[in-house]
PDB file of C-alpha atoms in Angstrom:
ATOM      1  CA  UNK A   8       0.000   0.000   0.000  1.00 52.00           C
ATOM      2  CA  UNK A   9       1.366   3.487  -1.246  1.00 54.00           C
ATOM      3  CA  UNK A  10       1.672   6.638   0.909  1.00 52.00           C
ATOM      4  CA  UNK A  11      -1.190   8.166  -0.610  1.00 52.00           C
ATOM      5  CA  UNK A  12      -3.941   5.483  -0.079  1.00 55.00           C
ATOM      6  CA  UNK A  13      -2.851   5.856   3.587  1.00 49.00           C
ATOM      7  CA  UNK A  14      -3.329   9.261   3.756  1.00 52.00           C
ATOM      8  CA  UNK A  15      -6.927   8.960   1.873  1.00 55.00           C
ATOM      9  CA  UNK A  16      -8.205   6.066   4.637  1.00 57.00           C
ATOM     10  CA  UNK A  17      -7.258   7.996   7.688  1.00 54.00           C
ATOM     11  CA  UNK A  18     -10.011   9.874   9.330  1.00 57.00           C
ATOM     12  CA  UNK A  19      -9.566  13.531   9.262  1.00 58.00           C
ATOM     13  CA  UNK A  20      -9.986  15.481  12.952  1.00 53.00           C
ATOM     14  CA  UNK A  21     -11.263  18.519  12.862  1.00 51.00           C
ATOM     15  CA  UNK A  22      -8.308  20.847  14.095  1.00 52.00           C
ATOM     16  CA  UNK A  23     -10.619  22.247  17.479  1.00 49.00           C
ATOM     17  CA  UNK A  24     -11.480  18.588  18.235  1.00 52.00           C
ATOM     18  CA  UNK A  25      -7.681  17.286  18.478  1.00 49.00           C
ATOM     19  CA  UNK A  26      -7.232  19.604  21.810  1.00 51.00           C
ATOM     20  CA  UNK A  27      -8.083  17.594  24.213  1.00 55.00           C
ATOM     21  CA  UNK A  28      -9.959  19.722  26.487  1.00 59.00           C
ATOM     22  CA  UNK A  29      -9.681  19.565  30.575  1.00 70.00           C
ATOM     23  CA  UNK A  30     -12.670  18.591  32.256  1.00 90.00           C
ATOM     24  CA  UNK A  31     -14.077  19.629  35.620  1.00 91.00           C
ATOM     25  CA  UNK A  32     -12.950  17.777  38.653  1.00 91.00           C
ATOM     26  CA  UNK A  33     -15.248  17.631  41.067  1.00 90.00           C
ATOM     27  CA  UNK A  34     -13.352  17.527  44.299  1.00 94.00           C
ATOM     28  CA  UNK A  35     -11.139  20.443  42.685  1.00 94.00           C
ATOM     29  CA  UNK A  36     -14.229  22.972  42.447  1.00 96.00           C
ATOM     30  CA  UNK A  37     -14.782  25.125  45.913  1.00 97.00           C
ATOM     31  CA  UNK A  38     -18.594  27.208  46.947  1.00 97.00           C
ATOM     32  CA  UNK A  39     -18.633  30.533  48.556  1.00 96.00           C
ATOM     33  CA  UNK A  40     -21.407  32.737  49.629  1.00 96.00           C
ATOM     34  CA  UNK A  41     -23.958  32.859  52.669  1.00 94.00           C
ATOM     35  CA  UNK A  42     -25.836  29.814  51.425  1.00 94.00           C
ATOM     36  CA  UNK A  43     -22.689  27.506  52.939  1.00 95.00           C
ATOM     37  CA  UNK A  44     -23.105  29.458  56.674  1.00 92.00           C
ATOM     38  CA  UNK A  45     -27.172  28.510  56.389  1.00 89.00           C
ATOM     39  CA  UNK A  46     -29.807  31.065  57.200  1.00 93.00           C
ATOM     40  CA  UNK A  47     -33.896  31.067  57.790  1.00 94.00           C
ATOM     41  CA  UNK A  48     -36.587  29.337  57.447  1.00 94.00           C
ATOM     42  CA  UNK A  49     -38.696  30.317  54.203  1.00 93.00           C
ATOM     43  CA  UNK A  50     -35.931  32.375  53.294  1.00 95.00           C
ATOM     44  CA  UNK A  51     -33.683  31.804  50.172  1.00 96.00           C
ATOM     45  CA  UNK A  52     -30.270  31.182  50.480  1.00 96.00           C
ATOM     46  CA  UNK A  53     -27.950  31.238  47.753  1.00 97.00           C
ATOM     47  CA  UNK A  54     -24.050  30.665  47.071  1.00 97.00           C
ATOM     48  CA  UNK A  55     -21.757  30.478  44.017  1.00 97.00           C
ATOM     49  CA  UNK A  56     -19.883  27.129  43.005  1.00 98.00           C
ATOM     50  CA  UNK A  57     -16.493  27.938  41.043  1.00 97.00           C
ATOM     51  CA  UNK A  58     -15.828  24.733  38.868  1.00 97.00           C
ATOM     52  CA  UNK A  59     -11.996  23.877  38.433  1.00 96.00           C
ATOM     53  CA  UNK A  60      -9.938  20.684  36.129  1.00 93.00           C
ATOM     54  CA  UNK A  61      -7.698  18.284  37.978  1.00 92.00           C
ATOM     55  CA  UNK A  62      -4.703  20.685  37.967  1.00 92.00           C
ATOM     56  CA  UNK A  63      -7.038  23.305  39.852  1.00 91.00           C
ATOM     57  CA  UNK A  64      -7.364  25.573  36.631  1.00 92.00           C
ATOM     58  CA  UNK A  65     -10.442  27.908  36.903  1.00 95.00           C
ATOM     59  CA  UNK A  66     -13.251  26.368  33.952  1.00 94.00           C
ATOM     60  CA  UNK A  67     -14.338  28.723  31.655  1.00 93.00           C
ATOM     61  CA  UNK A  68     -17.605  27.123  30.424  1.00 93.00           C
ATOM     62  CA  UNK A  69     -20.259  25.362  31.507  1.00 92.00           C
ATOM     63  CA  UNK A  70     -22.360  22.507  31.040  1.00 93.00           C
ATOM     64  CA  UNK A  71     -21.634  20.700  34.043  1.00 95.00           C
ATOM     65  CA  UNK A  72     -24.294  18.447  36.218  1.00 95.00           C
ATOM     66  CA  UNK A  73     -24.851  20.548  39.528  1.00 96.00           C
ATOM     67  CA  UNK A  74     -26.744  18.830  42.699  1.00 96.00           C
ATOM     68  CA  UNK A  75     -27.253  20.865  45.752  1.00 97.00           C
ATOM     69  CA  UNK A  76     -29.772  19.214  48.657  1.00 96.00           C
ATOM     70  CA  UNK A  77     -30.281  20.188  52.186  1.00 96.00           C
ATOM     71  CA  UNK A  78     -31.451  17.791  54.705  1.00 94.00           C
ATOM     72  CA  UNK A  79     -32.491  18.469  58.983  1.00 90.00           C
ATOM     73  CA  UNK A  80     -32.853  16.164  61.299  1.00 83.00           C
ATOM     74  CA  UNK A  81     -36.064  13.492  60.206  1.00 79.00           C
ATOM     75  CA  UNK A  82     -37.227  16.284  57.375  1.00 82.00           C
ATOM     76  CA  UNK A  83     -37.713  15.469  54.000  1.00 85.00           C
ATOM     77  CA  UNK A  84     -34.309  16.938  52.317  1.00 90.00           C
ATOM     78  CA  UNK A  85     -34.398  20.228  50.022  1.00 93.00           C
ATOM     79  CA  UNK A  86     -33.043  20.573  46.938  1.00 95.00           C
ATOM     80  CA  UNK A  87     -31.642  23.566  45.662  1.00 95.00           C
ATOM     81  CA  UNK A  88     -31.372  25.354  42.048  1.00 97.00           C
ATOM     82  CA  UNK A  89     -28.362  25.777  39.339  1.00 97.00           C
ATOM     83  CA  UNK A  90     -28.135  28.451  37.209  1.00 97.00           C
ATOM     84  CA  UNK A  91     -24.898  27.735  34.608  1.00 97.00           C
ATOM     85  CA  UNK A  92     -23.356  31.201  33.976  1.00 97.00           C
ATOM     86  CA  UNK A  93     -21.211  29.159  30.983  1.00 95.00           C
ATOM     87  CA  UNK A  94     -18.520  30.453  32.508  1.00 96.00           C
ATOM     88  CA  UNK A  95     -17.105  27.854  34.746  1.00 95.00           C
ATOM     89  CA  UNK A  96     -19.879  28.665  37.610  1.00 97.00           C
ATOM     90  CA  UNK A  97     -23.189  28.352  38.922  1.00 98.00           C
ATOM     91  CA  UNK A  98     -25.700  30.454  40.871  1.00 98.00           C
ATOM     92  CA  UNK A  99     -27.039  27.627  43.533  1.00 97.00           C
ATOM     93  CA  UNK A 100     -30.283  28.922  45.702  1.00 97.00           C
ATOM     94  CA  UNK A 101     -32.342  26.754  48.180  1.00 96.00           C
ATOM     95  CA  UNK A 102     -35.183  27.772  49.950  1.00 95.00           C
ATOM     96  CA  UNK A 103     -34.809  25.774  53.985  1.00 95.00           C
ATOM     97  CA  UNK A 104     -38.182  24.827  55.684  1.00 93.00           C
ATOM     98  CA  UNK A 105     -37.366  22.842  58.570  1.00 93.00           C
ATOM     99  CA  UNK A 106     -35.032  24.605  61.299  1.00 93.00           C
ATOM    100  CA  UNK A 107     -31.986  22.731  62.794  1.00 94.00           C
ATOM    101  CA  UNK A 108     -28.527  24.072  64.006  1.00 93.00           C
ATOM    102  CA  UNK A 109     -26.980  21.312  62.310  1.00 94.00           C
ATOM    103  CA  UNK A 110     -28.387  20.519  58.624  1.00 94.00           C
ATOM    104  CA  UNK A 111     -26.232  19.070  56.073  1.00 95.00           C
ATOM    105  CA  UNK A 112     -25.707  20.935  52.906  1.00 96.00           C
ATOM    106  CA  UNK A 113     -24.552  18.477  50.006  1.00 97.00           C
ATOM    107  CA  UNK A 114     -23.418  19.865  46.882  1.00 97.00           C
ATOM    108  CA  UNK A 115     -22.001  17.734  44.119  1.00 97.00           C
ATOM    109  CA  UNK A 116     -20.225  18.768  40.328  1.00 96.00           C
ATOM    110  CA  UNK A 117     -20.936  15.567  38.136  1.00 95.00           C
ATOM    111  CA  UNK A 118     -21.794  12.921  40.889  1.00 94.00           C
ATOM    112  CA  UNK A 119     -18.222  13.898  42.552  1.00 95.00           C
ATOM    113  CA  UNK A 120     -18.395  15.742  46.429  1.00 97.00           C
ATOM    114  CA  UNK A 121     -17.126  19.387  45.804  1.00 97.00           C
ATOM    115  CA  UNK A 122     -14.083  20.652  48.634  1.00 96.00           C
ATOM    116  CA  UNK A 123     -16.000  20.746  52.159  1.00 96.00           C
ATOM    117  CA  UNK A 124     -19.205  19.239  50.923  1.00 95.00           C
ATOM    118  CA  UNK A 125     -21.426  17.934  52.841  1.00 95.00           C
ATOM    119  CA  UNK A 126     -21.479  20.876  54.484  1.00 96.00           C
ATOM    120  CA  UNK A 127     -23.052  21.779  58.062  1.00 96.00           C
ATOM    121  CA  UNK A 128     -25.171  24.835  57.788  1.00 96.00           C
ATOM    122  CA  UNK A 129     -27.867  26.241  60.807  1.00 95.00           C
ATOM    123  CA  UNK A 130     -30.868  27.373  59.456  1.00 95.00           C
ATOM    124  CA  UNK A 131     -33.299  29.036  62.156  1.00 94.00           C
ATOM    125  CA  UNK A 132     -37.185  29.855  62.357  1.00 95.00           C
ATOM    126  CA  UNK A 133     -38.688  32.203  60.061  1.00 92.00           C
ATOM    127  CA  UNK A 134     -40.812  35.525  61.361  1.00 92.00           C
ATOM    128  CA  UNK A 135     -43.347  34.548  64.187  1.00 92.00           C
ATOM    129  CA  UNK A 136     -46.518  33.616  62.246  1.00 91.00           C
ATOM    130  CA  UNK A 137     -49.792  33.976  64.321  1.00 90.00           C
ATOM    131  CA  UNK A 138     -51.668  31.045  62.290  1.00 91.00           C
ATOM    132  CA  UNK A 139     -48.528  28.421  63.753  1.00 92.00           C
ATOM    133  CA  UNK A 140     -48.373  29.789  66.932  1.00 91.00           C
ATOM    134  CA  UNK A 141     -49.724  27.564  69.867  1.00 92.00           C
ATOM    135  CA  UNK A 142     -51.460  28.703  72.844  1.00 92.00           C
ATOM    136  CA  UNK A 143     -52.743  26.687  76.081  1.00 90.00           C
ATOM    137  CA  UNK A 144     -53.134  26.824  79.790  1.00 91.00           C
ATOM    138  CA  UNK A 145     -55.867  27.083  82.311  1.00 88.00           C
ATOM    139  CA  UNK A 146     -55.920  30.821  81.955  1.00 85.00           C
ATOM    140  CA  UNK A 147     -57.605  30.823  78.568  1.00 84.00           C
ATOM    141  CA  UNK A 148     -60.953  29.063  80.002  1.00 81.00           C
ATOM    142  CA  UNK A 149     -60.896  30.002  83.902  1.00 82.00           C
ATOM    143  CA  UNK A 150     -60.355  32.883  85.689  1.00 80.00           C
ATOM    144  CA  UNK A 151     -61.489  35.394  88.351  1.00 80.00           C
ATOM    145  CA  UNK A 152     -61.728  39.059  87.981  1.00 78.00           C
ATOM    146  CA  UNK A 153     -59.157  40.715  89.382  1.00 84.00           C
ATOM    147  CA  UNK A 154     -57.128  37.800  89.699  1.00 87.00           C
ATOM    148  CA  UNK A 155     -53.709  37.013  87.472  1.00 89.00           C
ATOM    149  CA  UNK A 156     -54.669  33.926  84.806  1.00 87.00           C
ATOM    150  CA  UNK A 157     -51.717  32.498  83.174  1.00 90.00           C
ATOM    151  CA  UNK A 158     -51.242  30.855  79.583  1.00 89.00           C
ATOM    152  CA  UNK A 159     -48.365  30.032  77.509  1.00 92.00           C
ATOM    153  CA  UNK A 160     -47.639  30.961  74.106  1.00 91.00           C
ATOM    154  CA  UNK A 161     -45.554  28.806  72.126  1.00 92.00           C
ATOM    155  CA  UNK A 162     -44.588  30.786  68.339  1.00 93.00           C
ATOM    156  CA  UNK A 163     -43.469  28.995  65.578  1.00 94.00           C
ATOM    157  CA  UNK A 164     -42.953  30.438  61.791  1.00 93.00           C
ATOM    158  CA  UNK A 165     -44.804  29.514  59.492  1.00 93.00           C
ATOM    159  CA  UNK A 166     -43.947  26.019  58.815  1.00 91.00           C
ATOM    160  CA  UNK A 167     -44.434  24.889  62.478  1.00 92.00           C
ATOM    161  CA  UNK A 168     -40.455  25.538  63.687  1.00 92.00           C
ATOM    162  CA  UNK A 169     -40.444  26.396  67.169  1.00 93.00           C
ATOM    163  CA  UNK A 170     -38.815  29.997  67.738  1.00 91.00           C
ATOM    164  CA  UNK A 171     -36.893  30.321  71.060  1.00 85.00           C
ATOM    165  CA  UNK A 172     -35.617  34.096  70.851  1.00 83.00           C
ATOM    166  CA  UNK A 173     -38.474  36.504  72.331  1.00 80.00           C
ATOM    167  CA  UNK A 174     -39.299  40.116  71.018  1.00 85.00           C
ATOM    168  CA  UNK A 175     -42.606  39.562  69.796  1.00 88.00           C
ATOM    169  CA  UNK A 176     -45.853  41.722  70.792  1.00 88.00           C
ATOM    170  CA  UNK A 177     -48.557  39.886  71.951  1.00 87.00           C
ATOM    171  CA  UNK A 178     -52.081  41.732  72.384  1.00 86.00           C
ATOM    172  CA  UNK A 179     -54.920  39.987  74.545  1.00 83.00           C
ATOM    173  CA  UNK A 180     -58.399  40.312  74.252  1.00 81.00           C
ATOM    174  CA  UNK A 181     -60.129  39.233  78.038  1.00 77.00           C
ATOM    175  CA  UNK A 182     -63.714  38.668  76.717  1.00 75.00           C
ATOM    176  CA  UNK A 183     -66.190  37.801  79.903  1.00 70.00           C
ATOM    177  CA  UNK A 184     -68.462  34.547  78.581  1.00 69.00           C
ATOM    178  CA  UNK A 185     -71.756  33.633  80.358  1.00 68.00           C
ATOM    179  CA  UNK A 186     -71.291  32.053  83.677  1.00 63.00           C
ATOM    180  CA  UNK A 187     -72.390  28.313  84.422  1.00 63.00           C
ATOM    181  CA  UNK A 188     -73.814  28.915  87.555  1.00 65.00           C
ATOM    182  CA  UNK A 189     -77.493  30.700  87.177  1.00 65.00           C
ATOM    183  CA  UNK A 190     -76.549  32.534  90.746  1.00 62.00           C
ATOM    184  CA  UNK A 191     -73.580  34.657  89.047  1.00 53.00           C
TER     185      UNK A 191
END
């Protein structure tokens, strides 16, 4: 076989396709932003992932598969949203419902753990919501007048997560209700 009827058999590679291009690395890329340190409860967080090759080069395109999922304590686990900026990294937000100090905050790049992930983020309760919020005690259905009834108010936001910092105003109505004894 001559030269030439080598040359004519070979496959011909397109000039940009015989660069072989890095590809992202996972456990290379790193996540910054207030997202990683947690935050409320019905509150979006967001963060930034910055994807990186093996030899810890920045990316400067996108495309990649991004997975981001927060879980509490027996909760049903949340899972966040990519946005590819095509430029190597991605917008992540996550909106947190259930409140615990110590929720785990996974974020992946192509199936593979990013640096620090999981992560342990504390997300606390959302604003007081009145329609949540528990109250009980004696002092809601017996009393005397001009004696001190007591009652308990337990707040929660608005997906039922117990708030334990005070500063809320509460305003009580004392309503008289017809007596059970005839003589009173």
């Amino acid at each position: 076989r001559s030269m030439v009827e080598a040359q004519q058999t070979a496959p011909m590679v397109h000039p940009s396709r015989s660069v072989k291009r890095p590809q992202t690395a996972g456990r290379q890329c790193t996540a910054s932003g207030n997202g990683l340190h947690g935050g409320l409860a019905g509150v979006s967080a967001t963060l930034r992932v910055i994807c990186k090759d093996e030899e810890g080069n920045k990316r400067t395109s996108g495309g990649d598969v991004i997975f981001c999922s927060l879980s509490a304590h027996n909760s049903t686990a949340v899972e966040g949203h990519a946005i590819d900026n095509t430029d190597g990294t991605y917008n992540i937000s996550y909106l947190p419902i259930t409140a615990d100090p110590h929720c785990s905050l996974t974020i992946t790049v192509n199936g593979t753990h990013i640096q620090g992930s999981p992560f342990t983020v504390a997300i606390t309760p959302g604003r007081t919501d009145a329609n949540a919020t528990e109250v009980f005690g004696r002092g809601l259905y017996d009393g005397l007048s001009g004696q001190p009834s007591q009652f308990i108010i337990h707040t929660k936001d608005m997906y039922g997560n117990r708030r334990t910092d005070g500063g809320d105003t509460f305003h009580v109505k004392v309503s008289p209700i017809q007596s059970l004894v005839p003589e009173l």
